[in-house]
Short mmCIF file of C-alpha atoms in Angstrom, two decimals:
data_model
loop_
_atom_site.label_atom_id
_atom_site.label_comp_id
_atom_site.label_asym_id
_atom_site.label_seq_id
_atom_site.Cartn_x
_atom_site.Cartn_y
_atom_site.Cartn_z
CA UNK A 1 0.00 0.00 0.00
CA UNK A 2 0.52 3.37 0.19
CA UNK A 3 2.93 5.47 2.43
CA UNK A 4 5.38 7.87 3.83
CA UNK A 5 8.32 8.07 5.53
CA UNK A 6 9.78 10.76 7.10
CA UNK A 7 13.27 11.40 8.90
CA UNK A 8 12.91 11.14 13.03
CA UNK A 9 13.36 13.84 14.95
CA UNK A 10 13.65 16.37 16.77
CA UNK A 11 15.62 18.44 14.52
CA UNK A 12 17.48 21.10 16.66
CA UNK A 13 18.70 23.63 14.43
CA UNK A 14 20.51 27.23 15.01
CA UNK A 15 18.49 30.26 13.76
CA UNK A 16 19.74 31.22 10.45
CA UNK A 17 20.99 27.40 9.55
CA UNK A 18 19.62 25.15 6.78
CA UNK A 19 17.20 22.88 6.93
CA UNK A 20 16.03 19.32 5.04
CA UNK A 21 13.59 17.32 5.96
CA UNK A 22 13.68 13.81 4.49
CA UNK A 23 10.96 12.35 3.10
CA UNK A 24 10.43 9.35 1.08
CA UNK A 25 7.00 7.76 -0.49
CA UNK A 26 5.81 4.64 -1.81
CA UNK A 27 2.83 4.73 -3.86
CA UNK A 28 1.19 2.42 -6.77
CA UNK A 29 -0.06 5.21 -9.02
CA UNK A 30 0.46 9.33 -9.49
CA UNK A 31 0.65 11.04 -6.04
CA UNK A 32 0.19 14.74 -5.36
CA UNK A 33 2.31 15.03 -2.87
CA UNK A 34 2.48 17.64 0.51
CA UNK A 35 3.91 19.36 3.55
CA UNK A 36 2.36 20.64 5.97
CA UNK A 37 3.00 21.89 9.16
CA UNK A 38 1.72 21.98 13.13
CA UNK A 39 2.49 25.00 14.95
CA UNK A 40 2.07 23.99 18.67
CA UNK A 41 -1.47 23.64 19.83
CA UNK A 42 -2.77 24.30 16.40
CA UNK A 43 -4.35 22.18 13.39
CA UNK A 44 -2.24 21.16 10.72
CA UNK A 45 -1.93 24.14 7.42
CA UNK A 46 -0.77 23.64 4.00
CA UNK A 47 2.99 24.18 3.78
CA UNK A 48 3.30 23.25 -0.05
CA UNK A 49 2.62 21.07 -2.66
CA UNK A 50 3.79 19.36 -5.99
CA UNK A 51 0.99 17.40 -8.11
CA UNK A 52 3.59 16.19 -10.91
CA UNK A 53 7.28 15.04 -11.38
CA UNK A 54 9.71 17.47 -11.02
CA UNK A 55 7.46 20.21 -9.87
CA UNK A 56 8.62 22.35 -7.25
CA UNK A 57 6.59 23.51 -4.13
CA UNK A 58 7.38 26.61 -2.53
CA UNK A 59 6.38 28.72 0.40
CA UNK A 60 7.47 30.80 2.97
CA UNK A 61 11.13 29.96 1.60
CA UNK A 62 10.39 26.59 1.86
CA UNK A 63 10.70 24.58 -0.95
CA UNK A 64 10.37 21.01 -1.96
CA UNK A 65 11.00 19.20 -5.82
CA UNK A 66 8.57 15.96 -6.66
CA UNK A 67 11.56 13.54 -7.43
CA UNK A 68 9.79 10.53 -9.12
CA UNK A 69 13.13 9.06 -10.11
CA UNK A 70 14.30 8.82 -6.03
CA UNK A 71 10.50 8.75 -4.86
CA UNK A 72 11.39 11.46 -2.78
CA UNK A 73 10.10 14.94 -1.88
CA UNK A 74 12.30 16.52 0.97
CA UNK A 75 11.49 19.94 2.66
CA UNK A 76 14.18 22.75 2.80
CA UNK A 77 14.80 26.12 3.76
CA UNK A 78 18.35 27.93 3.43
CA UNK A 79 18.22 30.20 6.87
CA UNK A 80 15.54 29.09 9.67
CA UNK A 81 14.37 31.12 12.12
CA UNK A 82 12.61 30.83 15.37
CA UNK A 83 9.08 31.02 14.31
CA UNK A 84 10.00 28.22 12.32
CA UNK A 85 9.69 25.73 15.33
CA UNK A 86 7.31 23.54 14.41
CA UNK A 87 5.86 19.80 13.40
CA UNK A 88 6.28 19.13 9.58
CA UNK A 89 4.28 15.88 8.12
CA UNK A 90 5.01 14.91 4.62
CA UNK A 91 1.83 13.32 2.98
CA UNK A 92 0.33 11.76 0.03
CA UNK A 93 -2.61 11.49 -1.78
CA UNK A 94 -4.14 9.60 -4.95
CA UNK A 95 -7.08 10.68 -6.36
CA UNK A 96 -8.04 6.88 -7.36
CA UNK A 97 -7.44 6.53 -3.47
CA UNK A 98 -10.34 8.59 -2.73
CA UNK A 99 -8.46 11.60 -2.06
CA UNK A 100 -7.42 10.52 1.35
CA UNK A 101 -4.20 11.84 2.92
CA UNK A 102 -1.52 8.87 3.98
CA UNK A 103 0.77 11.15 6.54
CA UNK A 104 4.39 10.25 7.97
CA UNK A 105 5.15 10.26 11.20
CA UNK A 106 5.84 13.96 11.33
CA UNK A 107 9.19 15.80 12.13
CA UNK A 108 10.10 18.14 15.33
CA UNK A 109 12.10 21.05 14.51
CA UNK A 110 13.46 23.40 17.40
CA UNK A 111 15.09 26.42 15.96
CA UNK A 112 17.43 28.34 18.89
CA UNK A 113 18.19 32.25 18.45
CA UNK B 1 -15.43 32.56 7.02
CA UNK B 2 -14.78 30.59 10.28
CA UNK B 3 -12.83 27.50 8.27
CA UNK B 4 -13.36 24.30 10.10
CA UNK B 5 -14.36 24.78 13.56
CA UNK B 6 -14.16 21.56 15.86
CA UNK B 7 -16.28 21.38 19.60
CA UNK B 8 -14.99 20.90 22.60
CA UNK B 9 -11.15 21.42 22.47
CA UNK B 10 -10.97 19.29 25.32
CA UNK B 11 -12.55 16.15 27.15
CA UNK B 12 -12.19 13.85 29.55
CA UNK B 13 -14.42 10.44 29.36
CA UNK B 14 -14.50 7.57 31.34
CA UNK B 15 -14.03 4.09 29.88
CA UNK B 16 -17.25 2.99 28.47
CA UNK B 17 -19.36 6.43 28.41
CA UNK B 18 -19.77 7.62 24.68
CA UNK B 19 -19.71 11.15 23.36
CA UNK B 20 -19.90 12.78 19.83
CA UNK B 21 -17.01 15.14 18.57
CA UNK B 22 -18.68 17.26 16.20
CA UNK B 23 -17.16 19.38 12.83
CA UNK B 24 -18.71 21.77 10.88
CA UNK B 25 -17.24 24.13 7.76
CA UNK B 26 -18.54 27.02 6.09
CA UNK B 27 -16.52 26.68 2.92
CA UNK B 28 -18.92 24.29 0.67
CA UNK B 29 -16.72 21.74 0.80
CA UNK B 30 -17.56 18.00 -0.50
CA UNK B 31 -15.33 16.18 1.04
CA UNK B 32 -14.74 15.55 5.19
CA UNK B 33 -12.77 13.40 7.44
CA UNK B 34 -11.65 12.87 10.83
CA UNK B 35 -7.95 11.94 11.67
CA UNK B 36 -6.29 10.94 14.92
CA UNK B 37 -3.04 11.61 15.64
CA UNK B 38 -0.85 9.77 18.09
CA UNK B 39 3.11 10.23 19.08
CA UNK B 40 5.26 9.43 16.28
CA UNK B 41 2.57 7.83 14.22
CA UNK B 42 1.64 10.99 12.04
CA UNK B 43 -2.31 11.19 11.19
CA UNK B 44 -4.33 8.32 10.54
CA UNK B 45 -7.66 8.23 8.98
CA UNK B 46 -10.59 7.17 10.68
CA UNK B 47 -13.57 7.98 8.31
CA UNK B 48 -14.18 10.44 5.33
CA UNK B 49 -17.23 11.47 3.22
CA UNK B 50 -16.96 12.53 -0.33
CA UNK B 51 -20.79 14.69 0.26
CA UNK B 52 -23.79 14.73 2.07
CA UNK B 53 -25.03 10.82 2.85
CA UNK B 54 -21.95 9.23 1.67
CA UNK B 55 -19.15 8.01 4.25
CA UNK B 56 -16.53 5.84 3.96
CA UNK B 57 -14.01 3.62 6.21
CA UNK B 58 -10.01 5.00 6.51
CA UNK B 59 -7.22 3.39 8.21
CA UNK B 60 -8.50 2.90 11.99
CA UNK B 61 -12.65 2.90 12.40
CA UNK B 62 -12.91 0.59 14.87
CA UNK B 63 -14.98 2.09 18.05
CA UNK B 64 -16.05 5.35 15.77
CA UNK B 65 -19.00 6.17 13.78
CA UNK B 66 -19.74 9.03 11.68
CA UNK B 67 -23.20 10.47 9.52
CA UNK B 68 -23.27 13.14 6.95
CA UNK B 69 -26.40 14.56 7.02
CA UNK B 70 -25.70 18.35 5.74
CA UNK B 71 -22.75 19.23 3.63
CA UNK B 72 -21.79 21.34 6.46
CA UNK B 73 -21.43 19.06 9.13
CA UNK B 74 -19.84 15.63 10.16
CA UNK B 75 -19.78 14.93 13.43
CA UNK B 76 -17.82 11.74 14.67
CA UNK B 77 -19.27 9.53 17.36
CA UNK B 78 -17.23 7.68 20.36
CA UNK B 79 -20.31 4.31 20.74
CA UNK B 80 -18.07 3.21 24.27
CA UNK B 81 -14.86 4.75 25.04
CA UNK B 82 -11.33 2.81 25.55
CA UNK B 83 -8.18 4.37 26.52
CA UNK B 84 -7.18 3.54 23.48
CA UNK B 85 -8.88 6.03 21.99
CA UNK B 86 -7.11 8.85 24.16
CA UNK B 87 -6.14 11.29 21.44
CA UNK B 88 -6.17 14.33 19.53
CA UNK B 89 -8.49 14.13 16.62
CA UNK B 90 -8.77 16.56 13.73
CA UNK B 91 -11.32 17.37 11.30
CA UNK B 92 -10.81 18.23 7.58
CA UNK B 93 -12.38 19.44 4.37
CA UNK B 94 -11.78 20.06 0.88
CA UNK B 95 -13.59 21.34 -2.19
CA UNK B 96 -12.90 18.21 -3.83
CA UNK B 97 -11.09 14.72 -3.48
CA UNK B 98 -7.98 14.09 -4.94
CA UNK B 99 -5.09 16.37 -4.71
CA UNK B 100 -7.14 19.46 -3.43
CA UNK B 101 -5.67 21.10 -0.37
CA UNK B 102 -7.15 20.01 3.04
CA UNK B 103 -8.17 22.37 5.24
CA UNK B 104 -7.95 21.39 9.09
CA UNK B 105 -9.54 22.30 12.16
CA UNK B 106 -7.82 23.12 15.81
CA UNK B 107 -8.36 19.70 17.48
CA UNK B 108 -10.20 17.97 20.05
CA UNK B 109 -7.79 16.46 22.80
CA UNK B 110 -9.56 13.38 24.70
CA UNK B 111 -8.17 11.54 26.88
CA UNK B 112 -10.06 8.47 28.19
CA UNK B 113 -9.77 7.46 31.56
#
């Protein structure tokens, strides 16, 4: 079946550092493929998205490239910064699938002044 | 527009009493589902509906039932608590299936007792 996986965390980063976030899928068809984030005590929100091969996602300075050949889809940012402290989830979804989202496991990050 | 709003934010249940978690959005959206989310085990579906009298199993429905009776609302149903089912569950629409964005709500943290 379908699914994600994500690098464990937590990720403890200095302010101003770069970031990846791994993430790898597995998937029988076409996935669009996401990140989103968790501020603490919030709901999840969009982050970015890629519905094709070798579209990039970007946001916020956040970008992310739909890599079919590696099945891969990994989350950067070239200088973090506190407010970036957060929970990222990589997901999936195939519209064949019924639309539903198959999440990872979802990555800390702690970004330090 | 108020989004996806989810009541209460927070419960407490003894093993065995049931309750209803209920979801409502404001954006015309077709599709709905509920989520849990657990330490390092991302989001996992529990049930989704793709419109009004339609709903559908996801990953983990055992001990939860859901109706969609109005596009706006879809209100998930605990029949007999466990502790199992201590958790923070999240609510989420889109316009469409497939690779639409999802929008989520805050959360509803229960913990069963």
């Amino acid at each position: 079946g379908n699914s994600v996986t994500q690098m464990e965390g937590p990720v403890t980063l200095s302010e101003e550092a770069f970031l990846t976030i791994n993430c790898t899928y597995t998937a029988t068809g076409y996935p669009s493929l996401f990140w989103y984030v968790q501020y603490p005590g919030e709901g999840l929100q969009l982050l970015l998205k890629a519905t094709k091969a070798d579209d990039k996602g970007s946001n916020k300075g956040f970008e992310a490239t739909y890599r079919k050949e590696t099945t891969s889809f990994h989350l950067e940012k070239g200088s973090v910064q506190v407010s970036d402290s957060a929970v990222y989830f990589c997901a999936l979804t195939e519209y064949n699938q019924g639309g539903k989202l198959i999440f990872g496991q979802g990555t800390e990050l702690s970004v330090k002044p | 527009n108020a989004g996806v709003t989810q009541t209460p934010k927070f419960q407490v249940l003894k093993t065995g009493q049931s309750m209803t978690l209920q979801c409502a959005q404001d954006m015309n959206h077709e599709y709905m589902s509920w989520y849990r989310q657990d330490p390092g085990m991302g989001l996992r579906l529990i049930h989704y509906s793709v419109g009004a009298g339609i709903t559908d199993q996801g990953e983990v429905p055992n001990g939860y039932n859901v109706s969609r009776s109005t596009t706006e609302d879809f209100p998930l149903r605990l029949l007999s608590a466990a502790p199992s089912q201590t958790s923070v569950y999240f609510c989420a629409s889109s316009y469409k299936r497939g690779a639409d964005t999802q929008y989520f709500g805050p959360g509803t943290r229960l913990t069963v007792l």
